[in-house]
mmCIF file of C-alpha atoms in Angstrom:
data_model
loop_
_atom_site.group_PDB
_atom_site.id
_atom_site.type_symbol
_atom_site.label_atom_id
_atom_site.label_comp_id
_atom_site.label_asym_id
_atom_site.label_seq_id
_atom_site.Cartn_x
_atom_site.Cartn_y
_atom_site.Cartn_z
ATOM 1 C CA MET A 1 70.264 85.015 6.033
ATOM 2 C CA GLU A 2 66.556 85.712 5.649
ATOM 3 C CA ALA A 3 64.916 83.613 2.957
ATOM 4 C CA GLU A 4 62.477 85.127 0.497
ATOM 5 C CA MET A 5 58.888 83.982 0.713
ATOM 6 C CA ALA A 6 58.021 81.562 -2.061
ATOM 7 C CA ARG A 7 54.775 81.808 -3.975
ATOM 8 C CA ILE A 8 52.218 79.173 -3.011
ATOM 9 C CA PHE A 9 49.432 78.360 -5.445
ATOM 10 C CA HIS A 10 45.965 77.112 -4.507
ATOM 11 C CA ASP A 11 42.863 76.153 -6.483
ATOM 12 C CA THR A 12 41.816 79.798 -6.730
ATOM 13 C CA ASP A 13 45.096 80.575 -8.529
ATOM 14 C CA ALA A 14 44.793 77.688 -10.962
ATOM 15 C CA PRO A 15 41.794 77.553 -13.309
ATOM 16 C CA LEU A 16 41.438 74.379 -15.346
ATOM 17 C CA GLU A 17 40.546 76.163 -18.590
ATOM 18 C CA PRO A 18 44.130 76.350 -19.981
ATOM 19 C CA ILE A 19 44.318 72.540 -20.156
ATOM 20 C CA LYS A 20 40.686 71.625 -20.817
ATOM 21 C CA ASP A 21 41.195 71.607 -24.596
ATOM 22 C CA LYS A 22 44.633 69.959 -24.440
ATOM 23 C CA LYS A 23 45.523 66.339 -25.092
ATOM 24 C CA ILE A 24 47.905 65.169 -22.408
ATOM 25 C CA ALA A 25 50.268 62.218 -22.786
ATOM 26 C CA VAL A 26 51.397 60.508 -19.604
ATOM 27 C CA VAL A 27 54.671 58.759 -20.417
ATOM 28 C CA GLY A 28 55.254 55.880 -18.044
ATOM 29 C CA TYR A 29 52.578 53.925 -16.208
ATOM 30 C CA GLY A 30 54.190 52.965 -12.929
ATOM 31 C CA ASN A 31 53.057 54.158 -9.502
ATOM 32 C CA GLN A 32 53.198 57.875 -10.337
ATOM 33 C CA GLY A 33 52.143 57.548 -13.977
ATOM 34 C CA ARG A 34 49.023 55.581 -13.112
ATOM 35 C CA ALA A 35 48.024 58.095 -10.432
ATOM 36 C CA TRP A 36 48.630 61.062 -12.740
ATOM 37 C CA ALA A 37 46.652 59.561 -15.601
ATOM 38 C CA GLN A 38 43.685 58.697 -13.395
ATOM 39 C CA ASN A 39 43.624 62.055 -11.619
ATOM 40 C CA LEU A 40 43.811 63.975 -14.890
ATOM 41 C CA ARG A 41 41.042 61.889 -16.421
ATOM 42 C CA ASP A 42 38.817 62.388 -13.392
ATOM 43 C CA SER A 43 39.381 66.145 -13.739
ATOM 44 C CA GLY A 44 37.943 66.012 -17.252
ATOM 45 C CA VAL A 45 41.227 66.129 -19.152
ATOM 46 C CA ASP A 46 41.831 64.175 -22.379
ATOM 47 C CA VAL A 47 44.567 61.674 -21.463
ATOM 48 C CA LEU A 48 46.506 59.025 -23.355
ATOM 49 C CA VAL A 49 49.373 56.889 -22.119
ATOM 50 C CA GLY A 50 52.753 56.255 -23.715
ATOM 51 C CA THR A 51 54.779 53.294 -22.534
ATOM 52 C CA VAL A 52 56.885 50.398 -23.702
ATOM 53 C CA ALA A 53 55.109 47.229 -24.792
ATOM 54 C CA ASP A 54 55.111 45.460 -21.439
ATOM 55 C CA ASP A 55 52.758 44.820 -18.525
ATOM 56 C CA SER A 56 52.442 48.554 -17.868
ATOM 57 C CA ARG A 57 50.831 49.060 -21.277
ATOM 58 C CA LYS A 58 48.422 46.232 -20.554
ATOM 59 C CA ALA A 59 47.612 47.833 -17.196
ATOM 60 C CA ALA A 60 46.922 51.196 -18.846
ATOM 61 C CA ALA A 61 44.602 49.575 -21.373
ATOM 62 C CA THR A 62 42.842 47.645 -18.614
ATOM 63 C CA ASP A 63 42.308 50.948 -16.783
ATOM 64 C CA GLY A 64 40.592 52.303 -19.883
ATOM 65 C CA PHE A 65 43.324 54.463 -21.398
ATOM 66 C CA GLU A 66 44.548 54.701 -24.965
ATOM 67 C CA ALA A 67 47.984 53.108 -24.710
ATOM 68 C CA HIS A 68 50.613 53.763 -27.380
ATOM 69 C CA ASP A 69 54.310 53.579 -28.050
ATOM 70 C CA VAL A 70 55.994 56.538 -26.390
ATOM 71 C CA ALA A 71 56.815 58.420 -29.601
ATOM 72 C CA ASP A 72 53.285 57.970 -30.965
ATOM 73 C CA ALA A 73 51.750 59.292 -27.749
ATOM 74 C CA VAL A 74 54.076 62.302 -27.764
ATOM 75 C CA ARG A 75 53.177 63.154 -31.373
ATOM 76 C CA GLU A 76 49.493 63.337 -30.466
ATOM 77 C CA ALA A 77 49.933 65.399 -27.316
ATOM 78 C CA ASP A 78 49.888 69.089 -26.498
ATOM 79 C CA VAL A 79 51.357 68.345 -23.065
ATOM 80 C CA VAL A 80 53.746 65.497 -22.268
ATOM 81 C CA CYS A 81 54.133 64.415 -18.632
ATOM 82 C CA LEU A 82 57.273 62.355 -18.007
ATOM 83 C CA LEU A 83 56.783 59.771 -15.256
ATOM 84 C CA ILE A 84 59.846 57.629 -15.888
ATOM 85 C CA PRO A 85 62.947 57.036 -13.722
ATOM 86 C CA ASP A 86 65.682 59.673 -13.694
ATOM 87 C CA GLU A 87 68.301 57.132 -14.722
ATOM 88 C CA VAL A 88 66.628 56.464 -18.075
ATOM 89 C CA MET A 89 65.320 59.981 -18.691
ATOM 90 C CA ASP A 90 68.123 61.273 -20.930
ATOM 91 C CA GLU A 91 68.048 58.222 -23.207
ATOM 92 C CA ALA A 92 64.246 58.160 -23.388
ATOM 93 C CA VAL A 93 64.058 61.840 -24.314
ATOM 94 C CA ALA A 94 66.770 61.496 -26.950
ATOM 95 C CA SER A 95 65.390 58.294 -28.488
ATOM 96 C CA HIS A 96 61.615 58.633 -28.250
ATOM 97 C CA ILE A 97 60.496 62.105 -27.207
ATOM 98 C CA LYS A 98 62.600 65.014 -28.459
ATOM 99 C CA ASP A 99 61.924 64.563 -32.170
ATOM 100 C CA ALA A 100 58.247 63.701 -31.633
ATOM 101 C CA LEU A 101 57.329 66.865 -29.717
ATOM 102 C CA ARG A 102 55.020 69.286 -31.470
ATOM 103 C CA PRO A 103 56.232 72.896 -31.799
ATOM 104 C CA GLY A 104 54.692 74.857 -28.937
ATOM 105 C CA ALA A 105 54.011 71.745 -26.870
ATOM 106 C CA ALA A 106 54.778 71.565 -23.160
ATOM 107 C CA ILE A 107 56.793 68.924 -21.372
ATOM 108 C CA CYS A 108 56.237 68.419 -17.649
ATOM 109 C CA PHE A 109 58.724 66.780 -15.312
ATOM 110 C CA ALA A 110 57.720 65.228 -11.984
ATOM 111 C CA SER A 111 61.283 65.594 -10.701
ATOM 112 C CA GLY A 112 63.813 68.328 -11.333
ATOM 113 C CA TYR A 113 66.826 66.008 -11.399
ATOM 114 C CA ALA A 114 67.034 65.329 -15.136
ATOM 115 C CA VAL A 115 66.675 69.002 -16.041
ATOM 116 C CA ALA A 116 69.091 70.229 -13.382
ATOM 117 C CA TYR A 117 71.791 67.570 -13.724
ATOM 118 C CA GLY A 118 71.025 65.477 -16.793
ATOM 119 C CA GLU A 119 71.514 66.078 -20.471
ATOM 120 C CA VAL A 120 67.926 66.294 -21.655
ATOM 121 C CA GLY A 121 68.199 68.173 -24.914
ATOM 122 C CA LEU A 122 64.779 69.623 -25.705
ATOM 123 C CA PRO A 123 63.758 71.841 -28.638
ATOM 124 C CA ASN A 124 63.762 75.560 -27.881
ATOM 125 C CA ASP A 125 60.141 75.975 -28.966
ATOM 126 C CA VAL A 126 58.583 73.863 -26.192
ATOM 127 C CA ASP A 127 57.575 74.885 -22.678
ATOM 128 C CA VAL A 128 59.374 73.066 -19.864
ATOM 129 C CA VAL A 129 57.467 72.891 -16.585
ATOM 130 C CA LEU A 130 57.591 71.094 -13.252
ATOM 131 C CA VAL A 131 54.959 69.495 -11.027
ATOM 132 C CA ALA A 132 56.768 67.441 -8.387
ATOM 133 C CA PRO A 133 54.467 65.741 -5.845
ATOM 134 C CA ARG A 134 55.815 65.393 -2.318
ATOM 135 C CA MET A 135 54.002 62.093 -2.195
ATOM 136 C CA ILE A 136 54.357 58.554 -3.500
ATOM 137 C CA GLY A 137 52.107 57.524 -6.369
ATOM 138 C CA VAL A 138 49.451 55.759 -4.323
ATOM 139 C CA GLY A 139 49.210 58.839 -2.107
ATOM 140 C CA VAL A 140 48.781 61.094 -5.149
ATOM 141 C CA ARG A 141 45.789 59.012 -6.170
ATOM 142 C CA ASP A 142 44.286 58.442 -2.721
ATOM 143 C CA SER A 143 44.523 62.104 -1.716
ATOM 144 C CA TYR A 144 42.810 63.106 -4.956
ATOM 145 C CA VAL A 145 39.986 60.635 -4.391
ATOM 146 C CA ASP A 146 39.407 61.629 -0.766
ATOM 147 C CA GLY A 147 39.514 65.319 -1.660
ATOM 148 C CA THR A 148 42.451 66.377 0.514
ATOM 149 C CA GLY A 149 44.999 66.763 -2.282
ATOM 150 C CA PHE A 150 48.752 66.741 -1.828
ATOM 151 C CA ILE A 151 51.584 69.248 -1.599
ATOM 152 C CA ALA A 152 53.780 69.685 -4.672
ATOM 153 C CA PHE A 153 56.579 71.854 -6.019
ATOM 154 C CA THR A 154 55.598 73.638 -9.208
ATOM 155 C CA GLY A 155 57.524 75.838 -11.606
ATOM 156 C CA VAL A 156 58.299 76.968 -15.118
ATOM 157 C CA GLU A 157 61.782 76.229 -16.396
ATOM 158 C CA ARG A 158 61.184 77.609 -19.880
ATOM 159 C CA ASP A 159 58.223 79.660 -21.124
ATOM 160 C CA ALA A 160 58.597 79.363 -24.889
ATOM 161 C CA THR A 161 54.945 80.088 -25.662
ATOM 162 C CA GLY A 162 54.170 82.735 -23.064
ATOM 163 C CA ASN A 163 51.458 80.458 -21.672
ATOM 164 C CA ALA A 164 53.501 78.090 -19.536
ATOM 165 C CA TRP A 165 52.345 79.413 -16.163
ATOM 166 C CA PRO A 166 48.586 79.133 -16.768
ATOM 167 C CA LEU A 167 49.172 75.689 -18.244
ATOM 168 C CA VAL A 168 51.270 74.294 -15.397
ATOM 169 C CA LEU A 169 48.908 75.680 -12.767
ATOM 170 C CA GLY A 170 45.944 74.130 -14.562
ATOM 171 C CA LEU A 171 47.847 70.853 -14.723
ATOM 172 C CA ALA A 172 48.714 71.035 -11.024
ATOM 173 C CA ARG A 173 45.085 71.669 -10.142
ATOM 174 C CA ALA A 174 43.845 68.796 -12.293
ATOM 175 C CA LEU A 175 46.254 66.505 -10.457
ATOM 176 C CA GLY A 176 45.060 67.676 -7.033
ATOM 177 C CA ALA A 177 48.278 69.548 -6.244
ATOM 178 C CA THR A 178 46.721 72.951 -5.527
ATOM 179 C CA ARG A 179 44.122 71.825 -2.988
ATOM 180 C CA ARG A 180 46.632 71.972 -0.129
ATOM 181 C CA GLY A 181 49.119 74.232 -1.861
ATOM 182 C CA SER A 182 51.799 74.032 -4.519
ATOM 183 C CA VAL A 183 55.081 75.831 -3.818
ATOM 184 C CA GLU A 184 56.959 77.579 -6.631
ATOM 185 C CA MET A 185 60.354 75.962 -7.229
ATOM 186 C CA THR A 186 62.882 75.650 -10.017
ATOM 187 C CA CYS A 187 64.029 72.234 -11.175
ATOM 188 C CA ALA A 188 67.414 72.802 -9.525
ATOM 189 C CA GLN A 189 65.780 73.766 -6.223
ATOM 190 C CA GLU A 190 63.468 70.744 -6.303
ATOM 191 C CA ALA A 191 66.339 68.395 -7.050
ATOM 192 C CA THR A 192 68.459 69.967 -4.309
ATOM 193 C CA ILE A 193 65.906 69.586 -1.528
ATOM 194 C CA ASP A 194 64.932 66.104 -2.673
ATOM 195 C CA LEU A 195 68.517 64.855 -2.759
ATOM 196 C CA PHE A 196 69.379 66.656 0.474
ATOM 197 C CA VAL A 197 66.677 64.856 2.438
ATOM 198 C CA GLU A 198 68.051 61.576 1.087
ATOM 199 C CA GLN A 199 71.731 62.397 1.608
ATOM 200 C CA GLY A 200 71.861 64.989 4.390
ATOM 201 C CA ILE A 201 69.077 63.853 6.714
ATOM 202 C CA ALA A 202 68.279 60.168 6.129
ATOM 203 C CA PRO A 203 71.842 58.941 6.884
ATOM 204 C CA ALA A 204 71.888 60.978 10.110
ATOM 205 C CA LEU A 205 68.573 59.494 11.213
ATOM 206 C CA GLN A 206 69.811 55.983 10.429
ATOM 207 C CA LYS A 207 72.827 56.614 12.650
ATOM 208 C CA VAL A 208 70.607 57.877 15.487
ATOM 209 C CA TRP A 209 68.361 54.812 15.357
ATOM 210 C CA ARG A 210 71.312 52.405 15.270
ATOM 211 C CA ASP A 211 73.020 54.097 18.203
ATOM 212 C CA ALA A 212 69.751 54.151 20.147
ATOM 213 C CA ALA A 213 69.197 50.441 19.555
ATOM 214 C CA MET A 214 72.759 49.650 20.649
ATOM 215 C CA VAL A 215 72.404 51.633 23.897
ATOM 216 C CA LEU A 216 69.059 50.023 24.726
ATOM 217 C CA LEU A 217 70.482 46.541 24.093
ATOM 218 C CA GLU A 218 73.365 47.392 26.435
ATOM 219 C CA ALA A 219 70.753 48.407 29.032
ATOM 220 C CA GLY A 220 69.116 44.976 28.808
ATOM 221 C CA ILE A 221 66.085 45.878 26.690
ATOM 222 C CA PRO A 222 65.023 42.973 24.415
ATOM 223 C CA LEU A 223 65.511 43.518 20.701
ATOM 224 C CA GLU A 224 61.857 42.624 20.099
ATOM 225 C CA ALA A 225 60.757 45.447 22.387
ATOM 226 C CA ILE A 226 63.097 47.903 20.655
ATOM 227 C CA LEU A 227 61.689 47.021 17.250
ATOM 228 C CA ALA A 228 58.149 47.341 18.585
ATOM 229 C CA GLU A 229 58.862 50.746 20.118
ATOM 230 C CA PHE A 230 60.761 52.192 17.166
ATOM 231 C CA TYR A 231 58.844 50.763 14.221
ATOM 232 C CA LEU A 232 55.972 48.366 14.781
ATOM 233 C CA SER A 233 53.834 50.375 17.205
ATOM 234 C CA GLY A 234 53.498 53.348 14.861
ATOM 235 C CA GLU A 235 53.867 55.771 17.789
ATOM 236 C CA ILE A 236 56.705 57.730 16.202
ATOM 237 C CA GLU A 237 54.817 57.894 12.917
ATOM 238 C CA ARG A 238 51.788 59.310 14.723
ATOM 239 C CA THR A 239 53.972 61.847 16.526
ATOM 240 C CA TYR A 240 55.355 63.110 13.216
ATOM 241 C CA ARG A 241 51.836 63.268 11.815
ATOM 242 C CA ALA A 242 50.819 65.383 14.811
ATOM 243 C CA MET A 243 53.810 67.672 14.191
ATOM 244 C CA ARG A 244 52.608 68.127 10.629
ATOM 245 C CA GLU A 245 49.041 68.859 11.643
ATOM 246 C CA MET A 246 49.578 70.864 14.846
ATOM 247 C CA GLY A 247 53.182 72.059 14.820
ATOM 248 C CA ALA A 248 56.253 70.680 16.595
ATOM 249 C CA THR A 249 55.588 72.495 19.882
ATOM 250 C CA LYS A 250 51.796 72.349 20.044
ATOM 251 C CA GLN A 251 51.781 68.586 19.594
ATOM 252 C CA TRP A 252 53.490 68.325 22.975
ATOM 253 C CA ARG A 253 50.063 68.595 24.614
ATOM 254 C CA LEU A 254 49.322 65.106 23.289
ATOM 255 C CA HIS A 255 52.056 63.676 25.532
ATOM 256 C CA SER A 256 52.303 63.310 29.290
ATOM 257 C CA GLN A 257 54.001 65.989 31.362
ATOM 258 C CA THR A 258 56.714 63.464 32.149
ATOM 259 C CA SER A 259 57.345 63.107 28.420
ATOM 260 C CA GLN A 260 57.282 66.854 27.822
ATOM 261 C CA TYR A 261 59.697 67.610 30.670
ATOM 262 C CA GLY A 262 62.074 64.814 29.736
ATOM 263 C CA THR A 263 62.302 65.936 26.119
ATOM 264 C CA ALA A 264 62.662 69.640 26.890
ATOM 265 C CA SER A 265 65.186 69.252 29.707
ATOM 266 C CA ARG A 266 67.462 66.882 27.776
ATOM 267 C CA ALA A 267 67.316 68.611 24.398
ATOM 268 C CA GLU A 268 70.290 70.848 25.191
ATOM 269 C CA ARG A 269 72.535 67.796 25.515
ATOM 270 C CA TYR A 270 72.286 67.377 21.769
ATOM 271 C CA GLU A 271 72.897 71.002 20.799
ATOM 272 C CA ASP A 272 76.589 70.353 20.183
ATOM 273 C CA LEU A 273 76.030 67.596 17.619
ATOM 274 C CA ASP A 274 78.175 68.722 14.708
ATOM 275 C CA THR A 275 75.829 67.762 11.873
ATOM 276 C CA ALA A 276 75.856 71.029 9.907
ATOM 277 C CA PRO A 277 79.321 70.538 8.294
ATOM 278 C CA ARG A 278 78.305 67.116 6.985
ATOM 279 C CA MET A 279 75.041 68.557 5.705
ATOM 280 C CA ARG A 280 76.871 71.414 3.977
ATOM 281 C CA LYS A 281 79.138 68.835 2.350
ATOM 282 C CA ALA A 282 76.050 67.051 1.034
ATOM 283 C CA ILE A 283 74.650 70.323 -0.340
ATOM 284 C CA GLU A 284 77.983 71.146 -1.990
ATOM 285 C CA GLU A 285 78.125 67.757 -3.726
ATOM 286 C CA ILE A 286 74.532 68.133 -4.901
ATOM 287 C CA THR A 287 74.602 71.710 -6.162
ATOM 288 C CA SER A 288 78.010 71.406 -7.837
ATOM 289 C CA GLY A 289 76.821 68.415 -9.840
ATOM 290 C CA ALA A 290 79.445 66.171 -8.238
ATOM 291 C CA PHE A 291 76.857 63.690 -6.999
ATOM 292 C CA ALA A 292 75.145 63.564 -10.392
ATOM 293 C CA GLU A 293 78.510 62.853 -12.047
ATOM 294 C CA GLU A 294 79.265 60.167 -9.464
ATOM 295 C CA TRP A 295 75.876 58.521 -9.971
ATOM 296 C CA ALA A 296 76.192 58.629 -13.763
ATOM 297 C CA ALA A 297 79.621 56.975 -13.534
ATOM 298 C CA GLU A 298 78.204 54.350 -11.173
ATOM 299 C CA ARG A 299 75.453 53.498 -13.646
ATOM 300 C CA SER A 300 77.915 53.314 -16.539
ATOM 301 C CA ALA A 301 80.097 50.908 -14.571
ATOM 302 C CA GLY A 302 77.200 48.539 -13.872
ATOM 303 C CA TYR A 303 76.445 49.654 -10.285
ATOM 304 C CA PRO A 304 79.379 47.947 -8.484
ATOM 305 C CA ARG A 305 79.363 50.180 -5.404
ATOM 306 C CA PHE A 306 75.572 50.409 -5.301
ATOM 307 C CA ASN A 307 75.217 46.630 -5.340
ATOM 308 C CA ALA A 308 77.847 46.285 -2.608
ATOM 309 C CA LEU A 309 76.063 48.877 -0.453
ATOM 310 C CA ARG A 310 72.725 47.142 -0.898
ATOM 311 C CA GLN A 311 74.234 43.800 0.081
ATOM 312 C CA LYS A 312 75.796 45.429 3.140
ATOM 313 C CA GLU A 313 72.390 46.787 4.157
ATOM 314 C CA GLY A 314 70.763 43.408 3.619
ATOM 315 C CA GLN A 315 68.896 44.272 0.418
ATOM 316 C CA ASP A 316 68.726 42.249 -2.760
ATOM 317 C CA ALA A 317 71.047 43.701 -5.393
#
């Protein structure tokens, strides 16, 4: 099935004027919230921070921002950017945000999960938009400072005012998300691809690395050398960076002919790996809402399975 081409927005598509006279509240001052607030401020936008009275509020004040209780920040704002974890989003919106929103305000999500699968009940007279960086918080800030920008998914979930698109594009530009390109997505699409990478691809890669380590150990390769080759050397990371910058095939020229021949001639041995059915199962669980229901039940029960899985993987619960 041929996919439709998505719209991709750049700086030329996203003037800053629609947000220049807006007061923007950044709710949450963790890794993403701090980066968003600083990028917006450096783009000339009027920013205040809403957070609970903890170290994050102190950090926001130290960084030179007005720092308020969440509801107070929302009341002052024309645009509210939610940079809080998905698992607390519904409660935070219901308790601190929904009733404080101004009529005609806009609320921006950095992840589509809560809108697609949560129960965020928002007034009908507010715009609901999405700017979802494909980058961790420190990268959002660093790429803004160095001028490269970052890729993001951007969309309008509800255009109550008729001005949601100019506003979200201006917001994306002020963040640095239109320098490299911002792809139009719905909240459901963003949540689907995000969860799919985590559930459909990451587990498969973990299995590949474990099997590879086992086979190399059986062949007499020291564990220390395996760890150095797979992780510590950074060679694989650099190869993926070259794929990003040059393309999967063109980056071959960076490797020896022995490497190129070995990869190309052995690739067909893996063509019969039956990964697609498992990936389709992951997509089905995501898009049907089954995973969201499972995760909500897990949270309500106090995370028994999650804690057991983390202990199994050697993490602190």
